Short mmCIF file of N, CA, C and O in Angstrom, two decimals:
data_model
loop_
_atom_site.label_atom_id
_atom_site.label_comp_id
_atom_site.label_asym_id
_atom_site.label_seq_id
_atom_site.Cartn_x
_atom_site.Cartn_y
_atom_site.Cartn_z
N MET A 1 0.78 44.07 14.77
CA MET A 1 1.86 43.37 15.42
C MET A 1 3.02 43.28 14.45
O MET A 1 2.85 42.87 13.30
N ASN A 2 4.17 43.60 14.90
CA ASN A 2 5.36 43.59 14.07
C ASN A 2 5.85 42.16 13.92
O ASN A 2 5.91 41.40 14.88
N SER A 3 6.25 41.76 12.71
CA SER A 3 6.67 40.38 12.46
C SER A 3 8.01 40.06 13.12
O SER A 3 8.30 38.91 13.37
N SER A 4 8.82 41.04 13.42
CA SER A 4 10.10 40.77 14.06
C SER A 4 9.93 40.42 15.54
O SER A 4 10.78 39.79 16.12
N ASN A 5 8.81 40.82 16.16
CA ASN A 5 8.56 40.52 17.56
C ASN A 5 7.76 39.24 17.76
O ASN A 5 7.62 38.77 18.87
N SER A 6 7.20 38.68 16.70
CA SER A 6 6.37 37.48 16.86
C SER A 6 7.26 36.25 17.05
O SER A 6 8.42 36.23 16.70
N MET A 7 6.68 35.22 17.62
CA MET A 7 7.41 34.00 17.93
C MET A 7 7.18 32.93 16.86
O MET A 7 7.15 31.75 17.16
N ALA A 8 7.01 33.33 15.64
CA ALA A 8 6.74 32.37 14.56
C ALA A 8 8.00 31.57 14.25
O ALA A 8 9.12 32.06 14.35
N ILE A 9 7.78 30.30 13.91
CA ILE A 9 8.88 29.42 13.55
C ILE A 9 8.90 29.28 12.04
O ILE A 9 7.89 28.98 11.42
N ASP A 10 10.06 29.49 11.47
CA ASP A 10 10.22 29.38 10.02
C ASP A 10 10.62 27.94 9.70
O ASP A 10 11.75 27.54 9.94
N HIS A 11 9.69 27.17 9.17
CA HIS A 11 9.95 25.77 8.84
C HIS A 11 10.70 25.66 7.53
O HIS A 11 10.48 26.42 6.61
N GLU A 12 11.58 24.67 7.47
CA GLU A 12 12.28 24.39 6.23
C GLU A 12 11.36 23.59 5.33
O GLU A 12 10.73 22.64 5.75
N VAL A 13 11.30 23.98 4.09
CA VAL A 13 10.40 23.32 3.15
C VAL A 13 11.25 22.61 2.11
O VAL A 13 12.14 23.20 1.50
N ILE A 14 10.99 21.31 1.93
CA ILE A 14 11.67 20.53 0.90
C ILE A 14 10.71 20.41 -0.28
O ILE A 14 9.60 19.91 -0.12
N PRO A 15 11.10 20.87 -1.45
CA PRO A 15 10.20 20.78 -2.60
C PRO A 15 9.94 19.33 -3.00
O PRO A 15 10.74 18.44 -2.74
N PHE A 16 8.79 19.08 -3.62
CA PHE A 16 8.41 17.74 -4.02
C PHE A 16 9.36 17.15 -5.06
O PHE A 16 9.53 15.94 -5.12
N SER A 17 9.98 18.00 -5.86
CA SER A 17 10.88 17.50 -6.90
C SER A 17 12.25 17.10 -6.35
O SER A 17 13.04 16.49 -7.05
N SER A 18 12.52 17.39 -5.08
CA SER A 18 13.81 17.10 -4.49
C SER A 18 13.85 15.67 -3.95
O SER A 18 12.86 15.12 -3.50
N ASN A 19 15.03 15.06 -3.99
CA ASN A 19 15.23 13.73 -3.43
C ASN A 19 15.79 13.78 -2.01
O ASN A 19 16.18 12.75 -1.48
N ALA A 20 15.83 14.93 -1.39
CA ALA A 20 16.46 15.10 -0.08
C ALA A 20 15.73 14.35 1.03
O ALA A 20 16.34 13.83 1.94
N GLY A 21 14.42 14.26 0.97
CA GLY A 21 13.66 13.62 2.03
C GLY A 21 13.46 12.13 1.85
O GLY A 21 12.97 11.46 2.74
N LYS A 22 13.85 11.57 0.73
CA LYS A 22 13.59 10.16 0.47
C LYS A 22 14.50 9.24 1.26
O LYS A 22 14.16 8.10 1.51
N LYS A 23 15.66 9.71 1.67
CA LYS A 23 16.59 8.89 2.43
C LYS A 23 16.46 9.12 3.93
O LYS A 23 17.23 8.56 4.70
N ALA A 24 15.49 9.91 4.35
CA ALA A 24 15.30 10.18 5.77
C ALA A 24 14.75 8.93 6.46
O ALA A 24 13.95 8.20 5.91
N LEU A 25 15.21 8.68 7.67
CA LEU A 25 14.77 7.53 8.44
C LEU A 25 13.59 7.92 9.32
O LEU A 25 13.55 9.02 9.86
N ARG A 26 12.66 6.99 9.48
CA ARG A 26 11.55 7.25 10.38
C ARG A 26 11.99 6.92 11.80
O ARG A 26 12.66 5.93 12.02
N TYR A 27 11.57 7.73 12.72
CA TYR A 27 11.96 7.54 14.11
C TYR A 27 10.83 6.82 14.85
O TYR A 27 9.69 7.24 14.82
N LEU A 28 11.17 5.70 15.48
CA LEU A 28 10.22 4.99 16.33
C LEU A 28 10.72 5.08 17.76
O LEU A 28 11.88 4.79 18.03
N PRO A 29 9.85 5.44 18.67
CA PRO A 29 10.28 5.48 20.07
C PRO A 29 10.66 4.08 20.56
O PRO A 29 10.12 3.08 20.10
N LYS A 30 11.59 4.04 21.51
CA LYS A 30 12.07 2.75 22.01
C LYS A 30 10.97 1.96 22.69
O LYS A 30 10.94 0.74 22.61
N TRP A 31 10.03 2.63 23.34
CA TRP A 31 8.98 1.90 24.05
C TRP A 31 8.09 1.14 23.08
O TRP A 31 7.55 0.09 23.43
N THR A 32 7.90 1.66 21.84
CA THR A 32 7.07 0.93 20.88
C THR A 32 7.79 -0.33 20.41
O THR A 32 7.15 -1.37 20.23
N ILE A 33 9.09 -0.23 20.22
CA ILE A 33 9.86 -1.40 19.78
C ILE A 33 9.86 -2.45 20.88
O ILE A 33 9.57 -3.63 20.63
N TYR A 34 10.16 -2.05 22.12
CA TYR A 34 10.19 -2.99 23.24
C TYR A 34 8.80 -3.57 23.51
O TYR A 34 8.66 -4.75 23.84
N GLY A 35 7.78 -2.74 23.40
CA GLY A 35 6.41 -3.23 23.60
C GLY A 35 6.00 -4.25 22.56
O GLY A 35 5.38 -5.26 22.88
N THR A 36 6.37 -4.00 21.31
CA THR A 36 6.06 -4.95 20.25
C THR A 36 6.79 -6.26 20.45
O THR A 36 6.20 -7.34 20.29
N ILE A 37 8.06 -6.19 20.82
CA ILE A 37 8.83 -7.41 21.08
C ILE A 37 8.21 -8.18 22.25
O ILE A 37 8.07 -9.41 22.19
N GLY A 38 7.79 -7.48 23.29
CA GLY A 38 7.17 -8.14 24.44
C GLY A 38 5.87 -8.84 24.08
O GLY A 38 5.62 -9.96 24.51
N ILE A 39 5.05 -8.19 23.27
CA ILE A 39 3.78 -8.79 22.85
C ILE A 39 4.03 -10.02 21.99
O ILE A 39 3.37 -11.05 22.15
N VAL A 40 5.01 -9.94 21.08
CA VAL A 40 5.33 -11.08 20.22
C VAL A 40 5.84 -12.25 21.07
O VAL A 40 5.46 -13.40 20.83
N VAL A 41 6.67 -11.97 22.06
CA VAL A 41 7.18 -13.03 22.93
C VAL A 41 6.03 -13.69 23.69
O VAL A 41 5.97 -14.92 23.80
N LEU A 42 5.09 -12.89 24.20
CA LEU A 42 3.95 -13.46 24.91
C LEU A 42 3.10 -14.34 24.00
O LEU A 42 2.62 -15.40 24.41
N ILE A 43 2.90 -13.92 22.76
CA ILE A 43 2.12 -14.71 21.82
C ILE A 43 2.82 -16.02 21.50
O ILE A 43 2.20 -17.09 21.48
N VAL A 44 4.14 -15.96 21.26
CA VAL A 44 4.89 -17.18 20.94
C VAL A 44 4.88 -18.14 22.13
O VAL A 44 4.68 -19.36 21.96
N VAL A 45 5.04 -17.63 23.34
CA VAL A 45 5.00 -18.48 24.53
C VAL A 45 3.62 -19.12 24.69
O VAL A 45 3.51 -20.31 25.01
N GLY A 46 2.58 -18.36 24.45
CA GLY A 46 1.23 -18.90 24.53
C GLY A 46 0.98 -20.01 23.52
O GLY A 46 0.36 -21.03 23.84
N ILE A 47 1.47 -19.82 22.29
CA ILE A 47 1.31 -20.85 21.26
C ILE A 47 2.10 -22.09 21.64
O ILE A 47 1.60 -23.22 21.51
N LEU A 48 3.32 -21.92 22.12
CA LEU A 48 4.13 -23.08 22.51
C LEU A 48 3.52 -23.82 23.69
O LEU A 48 3.55 -25.06 23.74
N LYS A 49 2.95 -23.08 24.64
CA LYS A 49 2.31 -23.73 25.79
C LYS A 49 1.10 -24.53 25.36
O LYS A 49 0.69 -25.48 26.03
N THR A 50 0.49 -24.16 24.25
CA THR A 50 -0.66 -24.91 23.74
C THR A 50 -0.23 -26.10 22.90
O THR A 50 -0.76 -27.20 23.04
N LEU A 51 0.75 -25.90 22.03
CA LEU A 51 1.11 -26.94 21.06
C LEU A 51 2.01 -28.03 21.63
O LEU A 51 1.88 -29.20 21.24
N LEU A 52 2.93 -27.69 22.52
CA LEU A 52 3.84 -28.71 23.04
C LEU A 52 3.13 -29.80 23.84
O LEU A 52 3.41 -30.99 23.63
N PRO A 53 2.21 -29.49 24.73
CA PRO A 53 1.48 -30.58 25.40
C PRO A 53 0.65 -31.43 24.44
O PRO A 53 0.56 -32.65 24.60
N LEU A 54 0.06 -30.80 23.43
CA LEU A 54 -0.70 -31.57 22.45
C LEU A 54 0.20 -32.52 21.67
O LEU A 54 -0.16 -33.68 21.42
N ALA A 55 1.39 -32.05 21.29
CA ALA A 55 2.33 -32.91 20.57
C ALA A 55 2.81 -34.05 21.46
O ALA A 55 2.90 -35.20 21.02
N ALA A 56 3.10 -33.76 22.72
CA ALA A 56 3.56 -34.80 23.64
C ALA A 56 2.47 -35.84 23.87
O ALA A 56 2.74 -37.05 23.88
N MET A 57 1.23 -35.38 24.06
CA MET A 57 0.13 -36.33 24.27
C MET A 57 -0.11 -37.19 23.04
O MET A 57 -0.39 -38.39 23.15
N SER A 58 0.01 -36.61 21.86
CA SER A 58 -0.20 -37.41 20.64
C SER A 58 0.91 -38.44 20.48
O SER A 58 0.64 -39.58 20.05
N LEU A 59 2.15 -38.10 20.82
CA LEU A 59 3.23 -39.08 20.75
C LEU A 59 3.02 -40.21 21.76
O LEU A 59 3.23 -41.39 21.44
N ILE A 60 2.59 -39.86 22.95
CA ILE A 60 2.32 -40.88 23.96
C ILE A 60 1.16 -41.77 23.53
O ILE A 60 1.21 -43.00 23.68
N LEU A 61 0.12 -41.20 22.96
CA LEU A 61 -1.01 -42.00 22.48
C LEU A 61 -0.59 -42.92 21.33
O LEU A 61 -1.07 -44.06 21.25
N CYS A 62 0.30 -42.45 20.46
CA CYS A 62 0.80 -43.31 19.38
C CYS A 62 1.59 -44.48 19.95
O CYS A 62 1.47 -45.62 19.48
N LEU A 63 2.39 -44.22 20.97
CA LEU A 63 3.16 -45.28 21.61
C LEU A 63 2.23 -46.30 22.27
O LEU A 63 2.40 -47.51 22.11
N ILE A 64 1.22 -45.81 22.97
CA ILE A 64 0.25 -46.70 23.61
C ILE A 64 -0.50 -47.51 22.55
O ILE A 64 -0.74 -48.71 22.71
N TRP A 65 -0.89 -46.86 21.45
CA TRP A 65 -1.61 -47.55 20.37
C TRP A 65 -0.76 -48.66 19.75
O TRP A 65 -1.26 -49.77 19.49
N LYS A 66 0.51 -48.38 19.53
CA LYS A 66 1.40 -49.39 18.96
C LYS A 66 1.59 -50.56 19.92
O LYS A 66 1.60 -51.74 19.51
N GLN A 67 1.72 -50.26 21.20
CA GLN A 67 1.87 -51.32 22.19
C GLN A 67 0.60 -52.16 22.32
O GLN A 67 0.66 -53.37 22.48
N ALA A 68 -0.56 -51.51 22.20
CA ALA A 68 -1.82 -52.23 22.30
C ALA A 68 -2.06 -53.12 21.08
O ALA A 68 -2.66 -54.19 21.21
N ARG A 69 -1.58 -52.72 19.92
CA ARG A 69 -1.78 -53.51 18.70
C ARG A 69 -0.85 -54.72 18.66
O ARG A 69 -1.12 -55.70 17.95
N ASN A 70 0.26 -54.66 19.38
CA ASN A 70 1.21 -55.78 19.38
C ASN A 70 0.69 -56.96 20.17
O ASN A 70 1.12 -58.09 19.96
N TYR A 71 -0.23 -56.77 21.11
CA TYR A 71 -0.71 -57.87 21.95
C TYR A 71 -1.92 -58.52 21.39
O TYR A 71 -2.79 -58.24 20.84
#
């Protein structure tokens, strides 16, 4: 098979001693970024839904305790 007829791709090679590839940015697909943000939002909402009622109940119990000790 003749090399001029083949469909080979000639890749560019950056030598290890070169600094050309060190400033290259990594590409992240948009769906991974949006998915990560969505999961973080769900986790934060879940934590807040758990902690806010507990904090409110503890404040109410402290108020009731103070009122009960005054009598």
